[in-house]
mmCIF file of N, CA and C in Angstrom:
data_model
loop_
_atom_site.group_PDB
_atom_site.id
_atom_site.type_symbol
_atom_site.label_atom_id
_atom_site.label_comp_id
_atom_site.label_asym_id
_atom_site.label_seq_id
_atom_site.Cartn_x
_atom_site.Cartn_y
_atom_site.Cartn_z
ATOM 1 N N UNK A 1 20.826 10.787 -6.287
ATOM 2 C CA UNK A 1 19.430 11.198 -6.316
ATOM 3 C C UNK A 1 19.365 12.709 -6.540
ATOM 4 N N UNK A 2 18.455 13.103 -7.357
ATOM 5 C CA UNK A 2 18.238 14.516 -7.622
ATOM 6 C C UNK A 2 17.842 15.232 -6.338
ATOM 7 N N UNK A 3 18.327 16.426 -6.178
ATOM 8 C CA UNK A 3 17.979 17.212 -5.002
ATOM 9 C C UNK A 3 16.701 17.994 -5.316
ATOM 10 N N UNK A 4 15.609 17.251 -5.312
ATOM 11 C CA UNK A 4 14.305 17.831 -5.609
ATOM 12 C C UNK A 4 13.306 17.296 -4.602
ATOM 13 N N UNK A 5 12.375 18.146 -4.221
ATOM 14 C CA UNK A 5 11.278 17.779 -3.331
ATOM 15 C C UNK A 5 9.978 17.979 -4.091
ATOM 16 N N UNK A 6 9.092 17.009 -3.954
ATOM 17 C CA UNK A 6 7.751 17.132 -4.519
ATOM 18 C C UNK A 6 6.824 17.685 -3.450
ATOM 19 N N UNK A 7 6.113 18.748 -3.790
ATOM 20 C CA UNK A 7 5.085 19.319 -2.918
ATOM 21 C C UNK A 7 3.727 18.913 -3.463
ATOM 22 N N UNK A 8 2.957 18.214 -2.638
ATOM 23 C CA UNK A 8 1.631 17.736 -3.029
ATOM 24 C C UNK A 8 0.585 18.402 -2.135
ATOM 25 N N UNK A 9 -0.373 19.064 -2.747
ATOM 26 C CA UNK A 9 -1.500 19.646 -2.028
ATOM 27 C C UNK A 9 -2.774 19.021 -2.562
ATOM 28 N N UNK A 10 -3.593 18.520 -1.648
ATOM 29 C CA UNK A 10 -4.784 17.774 -2.006
ATOM 30 C C UNK A 10 -6.019 18.621 -2.201
ATOM 31 N N UNK A 11 -7.167 17.958 -2.126
ATOM 32 C CA UNK A 11 -8.446 18.593 -2.421
ATOM 33 C C UNK A 11 -8.711 19.866 -1.620
ATOM 34 N N UNK A 12 -9.248 20.821 -2.315
ATOM 35 C CA UNK A 12 -9.716 22.105 -1.783
ATOM 36 C C UNK A 12 -8.599 23.080 -1.422
ATOM 37 N N UNK A 13 -7.355 22.650 -1.506
ATOM 38 C CA UNK A 13 -6.267 23.573 -1.170
ATOM 39 C C UNK A 13 -6.056 24.624 -2.259
ATOM 40 N N UNK A 14 -6.644 24.420 -3.423
ATOM 41 C CA UNK A 14 -6.660 25.460 -4.447
ATOM 42 C C UNK A 14 -7.484 26.663 -4.000
ATOM 43 N N UNK A 15 -8.305 26.483 -2.961
ATOM 44 C CA UNK A 15 -9.152 27.571 -2.453
ATOM 45 C C UNK A 15 -8.494 28.373 -1.335
ATOM 46 N N UNK A 16 -7.239 28.050 -1.011
ATOM 47 C CA UNK A 16 -6.555 28.812 0.038
ATOM 48 C C UNK A 16 -6.615 30.303 -0.272
ATOM 49 N N UNK A 17 -6.777 31.085 0.759
ATOM 50 C CA UNK A 17 -6.887 32.531 0.610
ATOM 51 C C UNK A 17 -8.332 33.002 0.628
ATOM 52 N N UNK A 18 -9.237 32.131 0.189
ATOM 53 C CA UNK A 18 -10.651 32.498 0.209
ATOM 54 C C UNK A 18 -11.493 31.529 1.034
ATOM 55 N N UNK A 19 -11.047 30.306 1.199
ATOM 56 C CA UNK A 19 -11.808 29.301 1.953
ATOM 57 C C UNK A 19 -11.525 29.430 3.445
ATOM 58 N N UNK A 20 -12.529 29.678 4.212
ATOM 59 C CA UNK A 20 -12.427 29.747 5.668
ATOM 60 C C UNK A 20 -11.129 30.408 6.148
ATOM 61 N N UNK A 21 -10.956 31.694 5.843
ATOM 62 C CA UNK A 21 -9.706 32.364 6.237
ATOM 63 C C UNK A 21 -9.482 32.375 7.747
ATOM 64 N N UNK A 22 -10.560 32.241 8.522
ATOM 65 C CA UNK A 22 -10.399 32.189 9.976
ATOM 66 C C UNK A 22 -9.736 30.873 10.409
ATOM 67 N N UNK A 23 -9.762 29.871 9.562
ATOM 68 C CA UNK A 23 -9.122 28.575 9.856
ATOM 69 C C UNK A 23 -7.783 28.466 9.145
ATOM 70 N N UNK A 24 -7.755 28.833 7.851
ATOM 71 C CA UNK A 24 -6.584 28.581 7.005
ATOM 72 C C UNK A 24 -5.749 29.825 6.694
ATOM 73 N N UNK A 25 -6.214 31.000 7.113
ATOM 74 C CA UNK A 25 -5.480 32.225 6.825
ATOM 75 C C UNK A 25 -5.812 32.764 5.449
ATOM 76 N N UNK A 26 -5.074 33.773 5.039
ATOM 77 C CA UNK A 26 -5.362 34.456 3.780
ATOM 78 C C UNK A 26 -4.326 34.183 2.693
ATOM 79 N N UNK A 27 -3.296 33.416 2.999
ATOM 80 C CA UNK A 27 -2.296 33.070 1.984
ATOM 81 C C UNK A 27 -2.938 32.168 0.934
ATOM 82 N N UNK A 28 -2.564 32.376 -0.307
ATOM 83 C CA UNK A 28 -3.086 31.577 -1.413
ATOM 84 C C UNK A 28 -2.185 30.363 -1.654
ATOM 85 N N UNK A 29 -2.656 29.466 -2.506
ATOM 86 C CA UNK A 29 -1.828 28.327 -2.886
ATOM 87 C C UNK A 29 -0.549 28.801 -3.569
ATOM 88 N N UNK A 30 -0.641 29.832 -4.380
ATOM 89 C CA UNK A 30 0.565 30.391 -5.016
ATOM 90 C C UNK A 30 1.544 30.885 -3.954
ATOM 91 N N UNK A 31 1.034 31.507 -2.901
ATOM 92 C CA UNK A 31 1.892 31.951 -1.802
ATOM 93 C C UNK A 31 2.579 30.760 -1.135
ATOM 94 N N UNK A 32 1.831 29.690 -0.912
ATOM 95 C CA UNK A 32 2.382 28.482 -0.291
ATOM 96 C C UNK A 32 3.493 27.902 -1.156
ATOM 97 N N UNK A 33 3.241 27.820 -2.453
ATOM 98 C CA UNK A 33 4.244 27.260 -3.361
ATOM 99 C C UNK A 33 5.498 28.123 -3.398
ATOM 100 N N UNK A 34 5.327 29.439 -3.391
ATOM 101 C CA UNK A 34 6.478 30.352 -3.403
ATOM 102 C C UNK A 34 7.282 30.219 -2.103
ATOM 103 N N UNK A 35 6.595 30.195 -0.978
ATOM 104 C CA UNK A 35 7.243 30.041 0.328
ATOM 105 C C UNK A 35 8.010 28.724 0.414
ATOM 106 N N UNK A 36 7.382 27.655 -0.057
ATOM 107 C CA UNK A 36 8.002 26.335 0.012
ATOM 108 C C UNK A 36 9.193 26.248 -0.934
ATOM 109 N N UNK A 37 9.065 26.817 -2.117
ATOM 110 C CA UNK A 37 10.175 26.827 -3.075
ATOM 111 C C UNK A 37 11.371 27.593 -2.519
ATOM 112 N N UNK A 38 11.116 28.714 -1.855
ATOM 113 C CA UNK A 38 12.206 29.496 -1.266
ATOM 114 C C UNK A 38 12.907 28.715 -0.161
ATOM 115 N N UNK A 39 12.133 28.033 0.675
ATOM 116 C CA UNK A 39 12.728 27.217 1.735
ATOM 117 C C UNK A 39 13.530 26.066 1.141
ATOM 118 N N UNK A 40 13.001 25.457 0.086
ATOM 119 C CA UNK A 40 13.709 24.357 -0.576
ATOM 120 C C UNK A 40 15.016 24.851 -1.178
ATOM 121 N N UNK A 41 14.964 25.988 -1.848
ATOM 122 C CA UNK A 41 16.175 26.545 -2.454
ATOM 123 C C UNK A 41 17.227 26.844 -1.385
ATOM 124 N N UNK A 42 16.799 27.402 -0.264
ATOM 125 C CA UNK A 42 17.737 27.703 0.830
ATOM 126 C C UNK A 42 18.383 26.434 1.373
ATOM 127 N N UNK A 43 17.677 25.314 1.261
ATOM 128 C CA UNK A 43 18.211 24.029 1.743
ATOM 129 C C UNK A 43 18.931 23.256 0.642
ATOM 130 N N UNK A 44 19.019 23.848 -0.562
ATOM 131 C CA UNK A 44 19.739 23.208 -1.648
ATOM 132 C C UNK A 44 18.905 22.270 -2.500
ATOM 133 N N UNK A 45 17.597 22.485 -2.526
ATOM 134 C CA UNK A 45 16.691 21.625 -3.290
ATOM 135 C C UNK A 45 15.880 22.440 -4.284
ATOM 136 N N UNK A 46 15.475 21.799 -5.363
ATOM 137 C CA UNK A 46 14.452 22.329 -6.257
ATOM 138 C C UNK A 46 13.106 21.856 -5.730
ATOM 139 N N UNK A 47 12.051 22.504 -6.180
ATOM 140 C CA UNK A 47 10.709 22.103 -5.767
ATOM 141 C C UNK A 47 9.839 21.901 -7.001
ATOM 142 N N UNK A 48 9.092 20.819 -7.007
ATOM 143 C CA UNK A 48 8.038 20.614 -7.999
ATOM 144 C C UNK A 48 6.736 20.559 -7.222
ATOM 145 N N UNK A 49 5.730 21.301 -7.672
ATOM 146 C CA UNK A 49 4.472 21.381 -6.942
ATOM 147 C C UNK A 49 3.323 20.856 -7.782
ATOM 148 N N UNK A 50 2.410 20.160 -7.111
ATOM 149 C CA UNK A 50 1.186 19.682 -7.741
ATOM 150 C C UNK A 50 0.044 19.854 -6.750
ATOM 151 N N UNK A 51 -1.109 20.265 -7.261
ATOM 152 C CA UNK A 51 -2.338 20.309 -6.464
ATOM 153 C C UNK A 51 -3.425 19.712 -7.320
ATOM 154 N N UNK A 52 -4.244 18.902 -6.700
ATOM 155 C CA UNK A 52 -5.392 18.362 -7.420
ATOM 156 C C UNK A 52 -6.505 18.038 -6.438
ATOM 157 N N UNK A 53 -7.715 18.119 -6.960
ATOM 158 C CA UNK A 53 -8.885 17.701 -6.211
ATOM 159 C C UNK A 53 -9.228 16.235 -6.494
ATOM 160 N N UNK A 54 -8.351 15.568 -7.248
ATOM 161 C CA UNK A 54 -8.585 14.188 -7.670
ATOM 162 C C UNK A 54 -7.487 13.284 -7.111
ATOM 163 N N UNK A 55 -7.895 12.312 -6.337
ATOM 164 C CA UNK A 55 -6.960 11.424 -5.646
ATOM 165 C C UNK A 55 -5.999 10.715 -6.600
ATOM 166 N N UNK A 56 -6.488 10.241 -7.728
ATOM 167 C CA UNK A 56 -5.639 9.528 -8.678
ATOM 168 C C UNK A 56 -4.523 10.388 -9.237
ATOM 169 N N UNK A 57 -4.793 11.679 -9.459
ATOM 170 C CA UNK A 57 -3.760 12.596 -9.947
ATOM 171 C C UNK A 57 -2.642 12.720 -8.913
ATOM 172 N N UNK A 58 -3.034 12.794 -7.642
ATOM 173 C CA UNK A 58 -2.039 12.891 -6.569
ATOM 174 C C UNK A 58 -1.205 11.615 -6.494
ATOM 175 N N UNK A 59 -1.864 10.475 -6.602
ATOM 176 C CA UNK A 59 -1.157 9.192 -6.559
ATOM 177 C C UNK A 59 -0.197 9.077 -7.735
ATOM 178 N N UNK A 60 -0.616 9.476 -8.924
ATOM 179 C CA UNK A 60 0.271 9.432 -10.089
ATOM 180 C C UNK A 60 1.492 10.329 -9.883
ATOM 181 N N UNK A 61 1.307 11.506 -9.310
ATOM 182 C CA UNK A 61 2.431 12.411 -9.050
ATOM 183 C C UNK A 61 3.396 11.802 -8.034
ATOM 184 N N UNK A 62 2.864 11.152 -7.024
ATOM 185 C CA UNK A 62 3.703 10.493 -6.016
ATOM 186 C C UNK A 62 4.490 9.355 -6.657
ATOM 187 N N UNK A 63 3.845 8.567 -7.492
ATOM 188 C CA UNK A 63 4.556 7.484 -8.189
ATOM 189 C C UNK A 63 5.684 8.048 -9.046
ATOM 190 N N UNK A 64 5.430 9.124 -9.766
ATOM 191 C CA UNK A 64 6.438 9.737 -10.635
ATOM 192 C C UNK A 64 7.620 10.277 -9.844
ATOM 193 N N UNK A 65 7.389 10.641 -8.601
ATOM 194 C CA UNK A 65 8.468 11.198 -7.769
ATOM 195 C C UNK A 65 9.608 10.212 -7.559
ATOM 196 N N UNK A 66 9.339 8.920 -7.706
ATOM 197 C CA UNK A 66 10.406 7.910 -7.560
ATOM 198 C C UNK A 66 11.550 8.180 -8.512
ATOM 199 N N UNK A 67 11.243 8.759 -9.652
ATOM 200 C CA UNK A 67 12.243 8.953 -10.705
ATOM 201 C C UNK A 67 13.206 10.096 -10.438
ATOM 202 N N UNK A 68 12.750 11.142 -9.722
ATOM 203 C CA UNK A 68 13.627 12.318 -9.652
ATOM 204 C C UNK A 68 13.494 13.163 -8.378
ATOM 205 N N UNK A 69 12.892 12.614 -7.341
ATOM 206 C CA UNK A 69 12.740 13.369 -6.100
ATOM 207 C C UNK A 69 13.396 12.631 -4.938
ATOM 208 N N UNK A 70 13.852 13.415 -3.983
ATOM 209 C CA UNK A 70 14.472 12.855 -2.784
ATOM 210 C C UNK A 70 13.493 12.764 -1.623
ATOM 211 N N UNK A 71 12.392 13.510 -1.700
ATOM 212 C CA UNK A 71 11.432 13.549 -0.595
ATOM 213 C C UNK A 71 10.130 14.172 -1.095
ATOM 214 N N UNK A 72 9.099 14.049 -0.263
ATOM 215 C CA UNK A 72 7.777 14.575 -0.588
ATOM 216 C C UNK A 72 7.239 15.338 0.624
ATOM 217 N N UNK A 73 6.618 16.463 0.354
ATOM 218 C CA UNK A 73 5.835 17.179 1.361
ATOM 219 C C UNK A 73 4.398 17.107 0.893
ATOM 220 N N UNK A 74 3.503 16.666 1.772
ATOM 221 C CA UNK A 74 2.107 16.514 1.374
ATOM 222 C C UNK A 74 1.164 17.095 2.413
ATOM 223 N N UNK A 75 0.237 17.902 1.923
ATOM 224 C CA UNK A 75 -0.937 18.284 2.684
ATOM 225 C C UNK A 75 -2.089 17.599 1.967
ATOM 226 N N UNK A 76 -2.520 16.449 2.471
ATOM 227 C CA UNK A 76 -3.536 15.686 1.759
ATOM 228 C C UNK A 76 -4.951 16.213 1.923
ATOM 229 N N UNK A 77 -5.133 17.299 2.683
ATOM 230 C CA UNK A 77 -6.472 17.821 2.893
ATOM 231 C C UNK A 77 -7.359 16.742 3.501
ATOM 232 N N UNK A 78 -8.597 16.675 3.061
ATOM 233 C CA UNK A 78 -9.553 15.712 3.592
ATOM 234 C C UNK A 78 -9.179 14.259 3.340
ATOM 235 N N UNK A 79 -8.286 13.997 2.377
ATOM 236 C CA UNK A 79 -7.846 12.626 2.119
ATOM 237 C C UNK A 79 -7.019 12.063 3.277
ATOM 238 N N UNK A 80 -6.550 12.936 4.141
ATOM 239 C CA UNK A 80 -5.818 12.505 5.339
ATOM 240 C C UNK A 80 -6.611 11.463 6.102
ATOM 241 N N UNK A 81 -7.896 11.678 6.190
ATOM 242 C CA UNK A 81 -8.764 10.920 7.074
ATOM 243 C C UNK A 81 -9.480 9.762 6.373
ATOM 244 N N UNK A 82 -9.246 9.622 5.059
ATOM 245 C CA UNK A 82 -10.028 8.648 4.303
ATOM 246 C C UNK A 82 -9.232 7.747 3.375
ATOM 247 N N UNK A 83 -8.010 8.128 3.017
ATOM 248 C CA UNK A 83 -7.370 7.467 1.883
ATOM 249 C C UNK A 83 -6.262 6.486 2.253
ATOM 250 N N UNK A 84 -6.618 5.218 2.220
ATOM 251 C CA UNK A 84 -5.617 4.162 2.334
ATOM 252 C C UNK A 84 -4.765 4.137 1.058
ATOM 253 N N UNK A 85 -5.367 4.440 -0.087
ATOM 254 C CA UNK A 85 -4.637 4.440 -1.357
ATOM 255 C C UNK A 85 -3.512 5.461 -1.372
ATOM 256 N N UNK A 86 -3.753 6.631 -0.804
ATOM 257 C CA UNK A 86 -2.704 7.648 -0.721
ATOM 258 C C UNK A 86 -1.578 7.166 0.192
ATOM 259 N N UNK A 87 -1.931 6.573 1.300
ATOM 260 C CA UNK A 87 -0.922 5.991 2.203
ATOM 261 C C UNK A 87 -0.104 4.945 1.462
ATOM 262 N N UNK A 88 -0.770 4.045 0.738
ATOM 263 C CA UNK A 88 -0.071 2.991 0.009
ATOM 264 C C UNK A 88 0.871 3.568 -1.043
ATOM 265 N N UNK A 89 0.462 4.623 -1.715
ATOM 266 C CA UNK A 89 1.338 5.262 -2.707
ATOM 267 C C UNK A 89 2.582 5.821 -2.038
ATOM 268 N N UNK A 90 2.391 6.511 -0.918
ATOM 269 C CA UNK A 90 3.533 7.115 -0.219
ATOM 270 C C UNK A 90 4.487 6.056 0.333
ATOM 271 N N UNK A 91 3.965 4.999 0.907
ATOM 272 C CA UNK A 91 4.859 3.954 1.416
ATOM 273 C C UNK A 91 5.466 3.163 0.258
ATOM 274 N N UNK A 92 4.730 3.046 -0.826
ATOM 275 C CA UNK A 92 5.210 2.277 -1.971
ATOM 276 C C UNK A 92 6.397 2.888 -2.677
ATOM 277 N N UNK A 93 6.484 4.219 -2.697
ATOM 278 C CA UNK A 93 7.618 4.854 -3.383
ATOM 279 C C UNK A 93 8.857 4.923 -2.490
ATOM 280 N N UNK A 94 8.672 4.658 -1.206
ATOM 281 C CA UNK A 94 9.793 4.581 -0.254
ATOM 282 C C UNK A 94 10.635 5.850 -0.203
ATOM 283 N N UNK A 95 9.994 7.007 -0.326
ATOM 284 C CA UNK A 95 10.664 8.294 -0.143
ATOM 285 C C UNK A 95 10.232 8.868 1.200
ATOM 286 N N UNK A 96 11.149 9.506 1.917
ATOM 287 C CA UNK A 96 10.709 10.146 3.157
ATOM 288 C C UNK A 96 9.711 11.253 2.834
ATOM 289 N N UNK A 97 8.698 11.383 3.690
ATOM 290 C CA UNK A 97 7.728 12.439 3.424
ATOM 291 C C UNK A 97 7.293 13.119 4.703
ATOM 292 N N UNK A 98 6.865 14.367 4.503
ATOM 293 C CA UNK A 98 6.328 15.176 5.590
ATOM 294 C C UNK A 98 4.839 15.369 5.364
ATOM 295 N N UNK A 99 4.067 15.129 6.406
ATOM 296 C CA UNK A 99 2.631 15.405 6.405
ATOM 297 C C UNK A 99 2.435 16.783 7.029
ATOM 298 N N UNK A 100 1.786 17.677 6.294
ATOM 299 C CA UNK A 100 1.585 19.052 6.743
ATOM 300 C C UNK A 100 0.099 19.356 6.813
ATOM 301 N N UNK A 101 -0.303 20.023 7.889
ATOM 302 C CA UNK A 101 -1.662 20.550 8.015
ATOM 303 C C UNK A 101 -1.561 21.985 8.499
ATOM 304 N N UNK A 102 -2.199 22.888 7.793
ATOM 305 C CA UNK A 102 -2.152 24.313 8.123
ATOM 306 C C UNK A 102 -2.811 24.569 9.473
ATOM 307 N N UNK A 103 -3.985 23.981 9.678
ATOM 308 C CA UNK A 103 -4.701 24.170 10.939
ATOM 309 C C UNK A 103 -4.304 23.088 11.938
ATOM 310 N N UNK A 104 -4.664 23.310 13.180
ATOM 311 C CA UNK A 104 -4.441 22.296 14.209
ATOM 312 C C UNK A 104 -5.607 21.325 14.146
ATOM 313 N N UNK A 105 -5.395 20.218 13.439
ATOM 314 C CA UNK A 105 -6.479 19.261 13.237
ATOM 315 C C UNK A 105 -6.984 18.672 14.550
ATOM 316 N N UNK A 106 -6.161 18.682 15.582
ATOM 317 C CA UNK A 106 -6.564 18.114 16.878
ATOM 318 C C UNK A 106 -7.454 19.071 17.675
ATOM 319 N N UNK A 107 -7.555 20.315 17.237
ATOM 320 C CA UNK A 107 -8.431 21.291 17.882
ATOM 321 C C UNK A 107 -9.735 21.455 17.095
ATOM 322 N N UNK A 108 -9.927 20.598 16.104
ATOM 323 C CA UNK A 108 -11.112 20.684 15.245
ATOM 324 C C UNK A 108 -12.015 19.473 15.455
ATOM 325 N N UNK A 109 -12.877 19.201 14.511
ATOM 326 C CA UNK A 109 -13.821 18.106 14.626
ATOM 327 C C UNK A 109 -13.103 16.778 14.874
ATOM 328 N N UNK A 110 -13.791 15.904 15.592
ATOM 329 C CA UNK A 110 -13.202 14.616 15.974
ATOM 330 C C UNK A 110 -12.703 13.815 14.774
ATOM 331 N N UNK A 111 -13.442 13.822 13.671
ATOM 332 C CA UNK A 111 -13.038 13.017 12.513
ATOM 333 C C UNK A 111 -11.697 13.458 11.943
ATOM 334 N N UNK A 112 -11.294 14.696 12.197
ATOM 335 C CA UNK A 112 -10.008 15.191 11.690
ATOM 336 C C UNK A 112 -8.821 14.713 12.525
ATOM 337 N N UNK A 113 -9.082 14.093 13.640
ATOM 338 C CA UNK A 113 -8.002 13.641 14.525
ATOM 339 C C UNK A 113 -7.288 12.407 13.999
ATOM 340 N N UNK A 114 -7.926 11.661 13.112
ATOM 341 C CA UNK A 114 -7.322 10.446 12.564
ATOM 342 C C UNK A 114 -6.612 10.745 11.243
ATOM 343 N N UNK A 115 -5.387 10.263 11.119
ATOM 344 C CA UNK A 115 -4.627 10.378 9.874
ATOM 345 C C UNK A 115 -4.124 9.007 9.462
ATOM 346 N N UNK A 116 -4.371 8.654 8.216
ATOM 347 C CA UNK A 116 -3.824 7.412 7.681
ATOM 348 C C UNK A 116 -2.315 7.528 7.424
ATOM 349 N N UNK A 117 -1.776 8.729 7.504
ATOM 350 C CA UNK A 117 -0.348 8.937 7.232
ATOM 351 C C UNK A 117 0.486 9.069 8.499
ATOM 352 N N UNK A 118 -0.160 9.292 9.598
ATOM 353 C CA UNK A 118 0.504 9.611 10.862
ATOM 354 C C UNK A 118 1.685 8.693 11.183
ATOM 355 N N UNK A 119 1.490 7.411 11.121
ATOM 356 C CA UNK A 119 2.526 6.481 11.577
ATOM 357 C C UNK A 119 3.584 6.169 10.533
ATOM 358 N N UNK A 120 3.424 6.650 9.301
ATOM 359 C CA UNK A 120 4.422 6.382 8.267
ATOM 360 C C UNK A 120 5.142 7.642 7.787
ATOM 361 N N UNK A 121 4.709 8.808 8.245
ATOM 362 C CA UNK A 121 5.370 10.062 7.872
ATOM 363 C C UNK A 121 6.680 10.216 8.634
ATOM 364 N N UNK A 122 7.719 10.649 7.941
ATOM 365 C CA UNK A 122 9.006 10.914 8.587
ATOM 366 C C UNK A 122 8.934 12.195 9.413
ATOM 367 N N UNK A 123 8.090 13.122 8.975
ATOM 368 C CA UNK A 123 7.935 14.433 9.618
ATOM 369 C C UNK A 123 6.454 14.753 9.629
ATOM 370 N N UNK A 124 5.978 15.347 10.720
ATOM 371 C CA UNK A 124 4.596 15.841 10.789
ATOM 372 C C UNK A 124 4.635 17.279 11.279
ATOM 373 N N UNK A 125 3.963 18.166 10.566
ATOM 374 C CA UNK A 125 3.886 19.574 10.950
ATOM 375 C C UNK A 125 2.411 19.937 10.988
ATOM 376 N N UNK A 126 1.921 20.231 12.176
ATOM 377 C CA UNK A 126 0.495 20.437 12.397
ATOM 378 C C UNK A 126 0.255 21.807 13.035
ATOM 379 N N UNK A 127 -0.621 22.585 12.418
ATOM 380 C CA UNK A 127 -1.092 23.818 13.043
ATOM 381 C C UNK A 127 -0.134 24.988 13.051
ATOM 382 N N UNK A 128 0.842 24.997 12.156
ATOM 383 C CA UNK A 128 1.789 26.120 12.081
ATOM 384 C C UNK A 128 1.428 27.109 10.986
ATOM 385 N N UNK A 129 0.211 27.003 10.454
ATOM 386 C CA UNK A 129 -0.164 27.861 9.338
ATOM 387 C C UNK A 129 0.648 27.497 8.112
ATOM 388 N N UNK A 130 0.692 28.398 7.138
ATOM 389 C CA UNK A 130 1.445 28.095 5.922
ATOM 390 C C UNK A 130 2.944 28.036 6.178
ATOM 391 N N UNK A 131 3.413 28.646 7.254
ATOM 392 C CA UNK A 131 4.836 28.546 7.597
ATOM 393 C C UNK A 131 5.244 27.105 7.887
ATOM 394 N N UNK A 132 4.274 26.252 8.172
ATOM 395 C CA UNK A 132 4.560 24.848 8.395
ATOM 396 C C UNK A 132 5.185 24.168 7.197
ATOM 397 N N UNK A 133 4.897 24.654 5.995
ATOM 398 C CA UNK A 133 5.513 24.085 4.799
ATOM 399 C C UNK A 133 7.030 24.310 4.812
ATOM 400 N N UNK A 134 7.459 25.499 5.186
ATOM 401 C CA UNK A 134 8.898 25.781 5.266
ATOM 402 C C UNK A 134 9.540 24.951 6.367
ATOM 403 N N UNK A 135 8.846 24.788 7.468
ATOM 404 C CA UNK A 135 9.343 23.947 8.547
ATOM 405 C C UNK A 135 9.516 22.510 8.064
ATOM 406 N N UNK A 136 8.567 22.025 7.289
ATOM 407 C CA UNK A 136 8.655 20.663 6.753
ATOM 408 C C UNK A 136 9.865 20.514 5.834
ATOM 409 N N UNK A 137 10.128 21.521 5.012
ATOM 410 C CA UNK A 137 11.311 21.484 4.139
ATOM 411 C C UNK A 137 12.568 21.354 4.981
ATOM 412 N N UNK A 138 12.700 22.198 5.984
ATOM 413 C CA UNK A 138 13.911 22.182 6.818
ATOM 414 C C UNK A 138 14.089 20.842 7.511
ATOM 415 N N UNK A 139 13.003 20.296 8.048
ATOM 416 C CA UNK A 139 13.094 19.018 8.753
ATOM 417 C C UNK A 139 13.426 17.871 7.806
ATOM 418 N N UNK A 140 12.807 17.852 6.630
ATOM 419 C CA UNK A 140 13.113 16.804 5.666
ATOM 420 C C UNK A 140 14.544 16.939 5.156
ATOM 421 N N UNK A 141 14.964 18.155 4.880
ATOM 422 C CA UNK A 141 16.334 18.378 4.378
ATOM 423 C C UNK A 141 17.357 17.873 5.393
ATOM 424 N N UNK A 142 17.090 18.078 6.663
ATOM 425 C CA UNK A 142 18.008 17.583 7.714
ATOM 426 C C UNK A 142 18.051 16.058 7.727
ATOM 427 N N UNK A 143 16.930 15.414 7.431
ATOM 428 C CA UNK A 143 16.876 13.956 7.416
ATOM 429 C C UNK A 143 17.626 13.341 6.239
ATOM 430 N N UNK A 144 17.587 14.001 5.103
ATOM 431 C CA UNK A 144 18.164 13.406 3.885
ATOM 432 C C UNK A 144 19.491 14.009 3.491
ATOM 433 N N UNK A 145 20.005 14.900 4.310
ATOM 434 C CA UNK A 145 21.279 15.563 3.982
ATOM 435 C C UNK A 145 22.429 14.586 3.940
#
């Protein structure tokens, strides 16, 4: 298997750095991708990154990961709480994945407490800010080493 990790960022994460900086910080999506790529490289992996505000694009990227990725890191954004289809895609490709949330979803609105990915994720990183992406890389790399 190729030593590659797919990084998936869902809806509204393209607004990182400007959207609610008091919740998500000031790092941009480019910063997140650079940080995650560096962590992946340190663990001996390449990184491919995708962000979309469209659920089908994310599902297509997850399906494609079967061909050349060893694992997936996903911040599904608001789809965390609504998308059975995203869950089905992730379980369907049978790759270990990490669910990442920049903010502490359990300290926010009640609807954010439910995740359709919670029970099928190999790794969960919640509320560590953007550094959580690097933590997810390290944890996944340890699982698939």
